[in-house]
XYZ file of C-alpha atoms in Angstrom:
302
model
C 3.660 34.352 -6.395
C 3.887 31.635 -3.728
C 2.744 28.170 -4.768
C 2.579 24.909 -2.837
C 1.883 21.247 -3.454
C 1.566 18.340 -1.029
C 1.387 14.552 -1.305
C 1.836 11.431 0.790
C 5.136 9.537 0.906
C 7.219 7.778 3.544
C 4.061 7.419 5.681
C 3.842 11.186 6.127
C 2.825 14.375 4.343
C 5.362 15.952 2.011
C 4.876 19.616 1.142
C 6.910 21.810 -1.194
C 6.396 25.577 -1.300
C 8.180 28.028 -3.619
C 7.832 31.753 -4.160
C 7.905 31.358 -7.955
C 4.826 29.450 -9.107
C 6.357 28.811 -12.538
C 8.940 26.391 -11.129
C 6.640 24.386 -8.833
C 6.113 21.460 -11.209
C 9.787 20.976 -11.960
C 10.727 21.406 -8.296
C 8.186 18.787 -7.208
C 9.544 16.357 -9.778
C 13.075 16.874 -8.492
C 12.036 16.389 -4.849
C 10.176 13.172 -5.689
C 13.207 11.886 -7.598
C 15.514 12.627 -4.668
C 13.149 10.925 -2.228
C 13.041 7.880 -4.490
C 16.846 7.700 -4.525
C 17.005 8.016 -0.737
C 14.309 5.355 -0.337
C 16.207 2.890 -2.545
C 19.376 3.555 -0.592
C 18.190 3.810 3.011
C 14.741 2.273 3.560
C 14.653 -0.557 6.069
C 11.232 -1.572 4.721
C 12.563 -2.469 1.255
C 14.304 -5.791 0.842
C 16.118 -4.388 -2.208
C 17.536 -1.300 -0.481
C 21.232 -0.864 0.163
C 20.518 -0.524 3.882
C 18.800 -3.923 3.893
C 21.896 -5.393 2.236
C 24.073 -3.992 5.029
C 21.747 -5.392 7.700
C 21.521 -8.782 5.980
C 25.313 -8.968 5.643
C 26.113 -7.748 9.148
C 29.648 -8.719 10.054
C 31.145 -7.820 6.676
C 31.964 -4.659 4.739
C 29.406 -3.979 2.025
C 29.952 -1.779 -1.072
C 27.347 0.993 -1.278
C 26.544 4.147 -3.223
C 27.996 7.538 -2.384
C 24.491 8.595 -1.386
C 24.310 5.981 1.357
C 27.839 6.879 2.458
C 26.609 10.448 2.956
C 23.471 9.332 4.798
C 25.355 7.048 7.171
C 28.009 9.714 7.703
C 25.303 12.196 8.703
C 23.814 9.673 11.132
C 27.191 9.163 12.815
C 27.748 12.912 13.155
C 24.287 13.194 14.730
C 25.130 10.373 17.128
C 28.358 12.085 18.189
C 26.686 15.501 18.489
C 23.912 14.072 20.675
C 26.197 12.049 22.922
C 24.733 8.839 21.526
C 21.081 9.802 22.061
C 20.441 9.621 18.297
C 21.999 6.262 17.466
C 21.608 4.601 14.033
C 22.149 1.145 15.562
C 18.728 1.201 17.291
C 17.223 -0.731 14.366
C 17.002 -3.992 16.294
C 15.340 -2.237 19.218
C 12.784 -0.583 16.917
C 11.883 -3.989 15.460
C 11.721 -5.570 18.934
C 9.270 -2.835 19.957
C 6.992 -3.898 17.082
C 7.839 -1.419 14.326
C 8.840 -4.031 11.758
C 6.688 -2.875 8.832
C 5.141 0.266 7.401
C 3.456 2.114 10.275
C -0.040 1.720 8.827
C 0.430 -2.058 8.562
C 1.674 -2.187 12.158
C -1.369 -0.268 13.363
C -3.843 -2.448 11.468
C -2.777 -5.779 12.934
C -3.926 -7.118 16.276
C -1.888 -5.919 19.273
C 1.197 -8.050 19.755
C 3.477 -8.316 22.730
C 6.761 -6.503 22.261
C 9.811 -8.657 21.919
C 12.687 -8.691 24.359
C 14.623 -5.479 24.830
C 16.331 -4.635 21.583
C 20.079 -4.637 21.198
C 21.753 -1.262 20.597
C 25.422 -2.051 19.832
C 26.325 1.650 19.658
C 27.125 3.964 16.787
C 30.866 3.621 17.385
C 30.581 0.047 16.066
C 29.608 1.223 12.581
C 32.515 0.986 10.131
C 32.485 3.535 7.330
C 35.156 3.646 4.649
C 34.363 6.847 2.777
C 37.148 6.487 0.204
C 36.106 3.007 -0.919
C 32.369 3.476 -0.178
C 32.147 0.498 2.161
C 29.946 0.168 5.253
C 29.925 -2.573 7.879
C 28.109 -3.295 11.127
C 28.686 -6.020 13.739
C 26.817 -9.314 13.533
C 23.444 -8.955 15.218
C 23.271 -5.202 14.610
C 20.627 -3.418 12.531
C 20.985 0.069 11.085
C 18.017 2.445 11.042
C 18.536 5.889 9.515
C 15.004 7.100 10.199
C 16.163 9.731 12.668
C 18.287 11.612 10.119
C 17.474 10.582 6.522
C 14.233 12.593 6.267
C 15.909 15.704 7.637
C 18.906 15.276 5.306
C 16.539 14.978 2.348
C 14.699 18.159 3.356
C 18.004 20.017 3.697
C 19.381 18.766 0.410
C 16.209 19.437 -1.568
C 15.707 22.950 -0.225
C 19.289 24.010 -0.907
C 19.498 22.463 -4.389
C 16.094 23.694 -5.557
C 16.620 27.208 -4.249
C 19.950 27.471 -6.072
C 18.655 25.821 -9.248
C 15.537 27.975 -9.603
C 16.749 31.167 -7.946
C 13.816 31.367 -5.546
C 12.908 30.800 -1.919
C 11.957 27.214 -1.094
C 10.333 25.514 1.894
C 10.493 21.715 2.068
C 8.486 19.765 4.638
C 8.775 15.998 5.036
C 6.712 14.920 7.997
C 7.958 16.887 10.972
C 11.178 18.020 9.264
C 11.203 21.428 7.552
C 13.970 23.326 5.782
C 13.817 26.835 4.350
C 16.358 28.070 1.790
C 16.668 31.222 -0.267
C 15.342 34.641 0.707
C 11.541 34.854 0.868
C 9.933 38.291 0.603
C 8.246 37.497 3.917
C 9.117 34.686 6.354
C 7.126 31.505 5.928
C 4.332 31.065 8.489
C 4.564 27.612 10.062
C 2.114 25.879 12.372
C 3.953 23.778 14.952
C 1.891 20.910 16.369
C 2.495 17.533 17.951
C 0.581 15.714 15.205
C -0.592 16.726 11.762
C -4.267 16.944 12.745
C -3.667 18.822 16.010
C -4.072 22.540 16.584
C -0.674 24.220 16.704
C 1.114 27.462 17.421
C 2.098 29.758 14.558
C 5.723 30.782 14.147
C 7.639 32.272 11.248
C 10.634 30.719 9.537
C 12.935 32.700 7.260
C 15.838 30.254 7.016
C 17.247 27.071 8.518
C 15.535 23.968 9.827
C 12.564 23.461 12.123
C 11.755 19.921 13.255
C 9.320 18.237 15.595
C 9.960 14.832 17.157
C 7.174 13.143 19.087
C 6.154 9.831 20.523
C 2.464 10.655 20.020
C 2.295 10.100 16.245
C 4.083 6.913 15.102
C 2.716 4.646 17.776
C 0.782 1.391 17.901
C -1.138 -0.776 20.330
C 0.438 -3.591 22.366
C -1.136 -5.721 25.118
C 0.622 -3.472 27.628
C -0.472 -0.163 26.083
C 0.941 1.990 23.320
C 4.482 1.658 21.991
C 6.254 4.167 19.748
C 9.276 4.488 17.480
C 11.576 6.769 19.500
C 14.066 4.468 21.214
C 16.171 5.363 24.232
C 19.540 3.812 23.289
C 20.410 3.434 26.979
C 17.573 0.942 27.536
C 16.756 -0.361 24.047
C 13.078 0.402 24.689
C 10.665 3.127 23.579
C 11.563 6.310 25.421
C 9.566 7.239 28.516
C 11.290 10.484 29.497
C 9.699 13.754 30.598
C 8.900 15.124 27.123
C 6.551 13.489 24.668
C 7.259 16.103 21.983
C 10.136 18.450 21.164
C 10.324 21.118 18.445
C 13.704 22.725 17.685
C 15.040 25.376 15.310
C 18.637 25.111 14.046
C 20.601 26.202 10.966
C 19.764 22.883 9.258
C 16.986 20.328 9.530
C 19.495 17.589 10.380
C 20.855 19.579 13.293
C 17.371 20.523 14.502
C 16.208 16.913 14.234
C 19.261 15.673 16.107
C 18.325 17.788 19.105
C 14.552 17.244 18.913
C 15.008 13.467 18.715
C 17.585 13.465 21.512
C 15.246 15.399 23.812
C 12.413 12.901 23.338
C 14.745 9.884 23.465
C 16.807 10.733 26.539
C 15.067 13.686 28.222
C 17.191 15.613 30.694
C 20.364 13.971 29.417
C 19.997 15.939 26.168
C 19.035 19.227 27.745
C 22.578 20.341 28.548
C 23.702 19.891 24.950
C 20.708 21.869 23.691
C 21.477 24.642 26.174
C 25.089 24.821 25.021
C 23.993 24.903 21.372
C 21.549 27.725 22.119
C 18.853 26.534 19.720
C 15.245 27.628 20.390
C 13.038 24.739 21.511
C 9.474 24.012 22.558
C 8.957 20.992 24.816
C 5.646 19.319 25.674
C 5.499 17.040 28.729
C 3.192 14.101 29.442
C 0.496 16.386 30.865
C 0.600 18.706 27.858
C 2.416 21.497 29.682
C 4.746 23.496 27.445
C 8.273 24.719 28.181
C 9.922 27.193 25.802
C 13.708 27.488 25.763
C 16.503 29.649 24.320
C 14.318 32.327 22.791
C 11.511 30.214 21.355
C 9.050 32.927 20.302
C 6.210 33.574 22.711
C 4.485 35.361 19.841
C 5.444 34.447 16.308
C 9.099 34.441 15.314
C 11.610 31.593 15.154
C 14.338 32.841 12.840
């Protein structure tokens, strides 16, 4: 029997669904524990996180946990795969745009002018010593793993919980979903730009399905709305042709890499998506939809 539970964390909705109701409680506990570990390692909003230590000590190599080594490693692979469109060194640019606190706190305060264009040193400047578990960034740089850490957590949780409990599992953290195991019937997923919006129904049997958008995590400034998706080429919130991109791939990290790249750099990311052959659904500024690489016109993703 399928069972599901949802809660709020990381300024988004977290939902765990399993096809064995007896394991739901234990599985939820394990997912919450993993998210807590990731938060302590990689949150830029916690002064006591390992990521904050790296940013505070920019210019030197900092000893970190194996978990953060894995998370930074994943972010660098995503940066390489996307041709730099998904760059973990956009942290300074995100702060300069105004996203310097939890999103709800940013929205509640009076509109403030954005700072100067943020600096994006480039992912190649990140030093990662996997053997010794040391990470370093240049002085003036700021790491932000927001583009990949949620997706990694969804991937990790789905795979571990499915193996541990011998059942099919669907993990959703915000716009990042990962299915693992073999469900009797594919999961039915509603894909929308924002949580409260009407969406289109697709089915997901395995792999990752992610949505990246500049319509959700945004806030007011004197010049209009700003958002959290940074174009590394300019150091400013992206203003390309697509406000939202949804992508299916074998993992949530891979899907998120492409969905974020499409919103961040627009046409520059399209060639890489085409070569990868992943189904995608793109929404432009006028709300017009483009479906690519076999995105289902009816109901099936994978």
